[in-house]
Amino acid sequence: MGLKVFARAVVLAGFAAPFVVMGAAQADTPASVYHTPPAPIPAMIEAAPTPGVSLSRDRKRIAIYGRESLPTIEALSRPILRLGGFRISPQTNGPAEIRLNWLNALTFEDVATGKTLDAAVPKGMRFAAPRWSPDGKHVAFIAEAPNGLELWVADADSGQARKLTGAVVNAAFGMRLEWTPDSSAVLVPCVPEGRGAPPAASSTPNGPIIQESDGRAAPGRTYEDLLTDAHDEALFDYFFTARLTRIGLDGHMTALGAPGVYESFQLSPDGRFVLVERLHKPYSYNVPARLFPTEIAVLDAADGHPVKTLADRPIADNLPIAADAVPAGPRDAEWRADAPATLVWAEAQDGGDPRRKVEIHDRLLSLDAPFAAAPRAVADLTERYRAAFWGSKNLALVTERWNKTKHETRLVIDPSGARPARVLLQRNSQDQLSDPGEPMEKTGPFGASVIAMSVDGKGVLFSGAGAARDGEHPFVARMDLATGTEDRLWTSEPDYYEAPQGLLRDDGTVFLTRRESRNDPPNYFVRSSAGGAPRALTHFADPEPQFAGVTKQLLVYKRADGVNLSGTLYLPAGYDKARDGPLPMLMWAYPTEFTDAKVAGEVIDRERNRFTRLAGISHLFLLTQGYAIFDGFSAPIIGANGAEPNDTYVEQLVADAKAAVDEVVAQGVADPDRIAVGGHSYGAFMTANLLAHSDLFRAGIARSGAYNRTLTPFGFQNEERTYWQATDVYTKMSPFTFAPQIKSPILLIHGEQDDNDGTFPIQSERFYAALKGAGATVRYVQLPYEPHGYRGRESSEEVLWEMNDWLDRYVKHAPPRAKPVAKTGE
């Protein structure tokens, strides 16, 4: 009875341990304990993460947050619930441990003087979702308690931290809180008073579990963690139902309206209304909660009384398998930042189906308080609405994009409707060299963030990464609203990556930056666009001095068909090519689909001025063990002349890898007989395909991949065709189909509780069985309690030990491969 919790699949010796399945020669020696990788990797993993920083709304202070290191396997092994695409802790009624990056310290620093003040946060407290009050005097946050989650607030003047509530915060949908515009209170979802015990599961079913389709086409991706039965539905209602509550700085609590399943909530800039998205039945066992029936409504912020229902959208279980498919009806509703209480939302004009041939695909609409009039069209969009930045009643910048073609348009619109929308610029959204960045923002007349204008009022301040052939050079610029041209007001120095974090003056002359270089860890500075040396606010030290001395350089080369390719070559500290000769190498990548060969071939030396900080399961840790690493080598899959990228996936992938191998061998740093390939997720899929269709590599490492595309029949990655529309493509792209062709040793690793759509652990289980049956050399490691990306400290160490051990066994000391024997007498 009791809660239906996510249990572990294997228990060895009474405690969690990696579940390892080996080939026949080793099947009688299963692992029973976690392994520790060789030095100095454990010490590097244990290093405290670099603190986080946020700027107060009044721009007078920064908050510095200490961050917790990796959680232990004991923490990950606590019971969780998997409901409607979410994973929550029944103990706290918040996100499961795997979903959180806890903070553990808080310090305030005065921007003008540099004076710091440690907040009196209780020792051992873990907290999340810190948020500055509009007046810059307090930071509110949600703290973990033994029996739930509490709301706390810290005073920036005194450093005092105090609890405003008991363990009543409901964070099932995530850690969320909002300050009222006057900084007097915080709005949070709370557990309904008198909720009682969770519904118990019965061991005796009332009847069969039945699903039925009425003939309406309802294709669906391969979703994880869906509801499965009536008890799951009851649990979902129990844990996700909340009551929006306004909590004053004196701790006084005012409930707003009735309890509901509030997926989101947002206060209007003037604080009079709350925009909510509320889920309701009938629920579905086929799609996650975000696609459940949804009511979009406005409530009175004083008492929660209903004011306006914008839409009541039915279940969205029949979306086309297309990147630009959206639910029909209103979506992406929000408040205009430059008005006291004006709603704005997008609404598909093609019924949500991008395949329909219509001139206008989306319409942006708005509605002013008191919401009694008819909605007013703000802009008609030929592509899908993506984002809006609000400046004033006469100015907004809107981005529309068509993901299928990667085409993006940015518009200047007049929200008053006095002038038609005007194209500011158009570009390929994957083209990093042409990326103008995003508008910088300041605090508007109603306390929300609005567009920061240039001094002359005819331009907008922009900031961006500034990608170029020789690296990324973050900038602040003035974009002319008439022409779309940019005038760079400030650009990061060539040897530094210094990215603007926020304006300290509305005119853009002074701003906060995060600055790093190849040798300097990231820190925060006050920077003037007028020039001069920046002033440091933080002094974070290098957390991993063991990595010092590692070298990195960009290699640029071409694919056989002339497409430009590149990757970052890392070499171990102290390596000398003339003295040490070629090294054993690990090549690591993640394929990407493109619609434009020119964009696919963009070369950016993005690591040239960046500080390398390793964490978790980074393959770069293996540099400490004598391996060279060719990281992020280009693996573009390009569609051209009407063909889909995946029509020639295998051919392009092998060509990408061959060009990369040829380049590192030509550089004299890699031994062609001692090169391995690896990747995570779609990179694991890549790895298995390369071993199946080429003889370039001595071994492979595939983490959390999908290997049989018939198990994801309604599309995967950026493939929009179904299995029945492109059966041959699905078959040829599945390394499972070609398991007997894989002759190089392959290490499979998978999280036992993978939460990524399409990469169920059965993908690795069945691929292992196929490889074993074909006589391959294969090892399958299943990590208890781990999701798609591994979080646990012990799991991270195990993964790095497994990777290093596999490469030591099959790559580092591998003898030269036998050369083919030439045939004679023919």
PDB file of C-alpha atoms in Angstrom, residues 6 13 40 69 186 246 276 304 307 380 455 462 524 539 631 670 683 724 750 793:
ATOM      1  CA  PHE A   6       9.830   4.826  -8.217  1.00  0.00           C
ATOM      2  CA  ALA A  13      24.596  -6.508  -1.224  1.00  0.00           C
ATOM      3  CA  PRO A  40      43.285  13.744  -9.548  1.00  0.00           C
ATOM      4  CA  SER A  69      28.165  20.108  -5.144  1.00  0.00           C
ATOM      5  CA  VAL A 186       5.363  37.343  -2.037  1.00  0.00           C
ATOM      6  CA  ARG A 246      -0.013  36.138  -0.780  1.00  0.00           C
ATOM      7  CA  VAL A 276      -2.939  31.769 -14.372  1.00  0.00           C
ATOM      8  CA  GLY A 304      -8.562  35.443  -6.196  1.00  0.00           C
ATOM      9  CA  VAL A 307     -12.161  38.203 -13.595  1.00  0.00           C
ATOM     10  CA  ASP A 380       0.063  39.128 -37.985  1.00  0.00           C
ATOM     11  CA  VAL A 455      20.074  58.199 -25.630  1.00  0.00           C
ATOM     12  CA  PHE A 462      21.486  45.215 -27.640  1.00  0.00           C
ATOM     13  CA  TYR A 524      31.938  39.754 -12.043  1.00  0.00           C
ATOM     14  CA  HIS A 539      37.298  37.188  -6.676  1.00  0.00           C
ATOM     15  CA  ASP A 631      36.024  17.765 -28.478  1.00  0.00           C
ATOM     16  CA  ALA A 670      46.765  11.094 -32.560  1.00  0.00           C
ATOM     17  CA  GLY A 683      25.987  11.539 -29.496  1.00  0.00           C
ATOM     18  CA  TRP A 724       5.558   4.618 -41.736  1.00  0.00           C
ATOM     19  CA  HIS A 750      22.448   4.391 -19.137  1.00  0.00           C
ATOM     20  CA  ARG A 793      28.520  11.913  -6.946  1.00  0.00           C
TER      21      ARG A 793
END
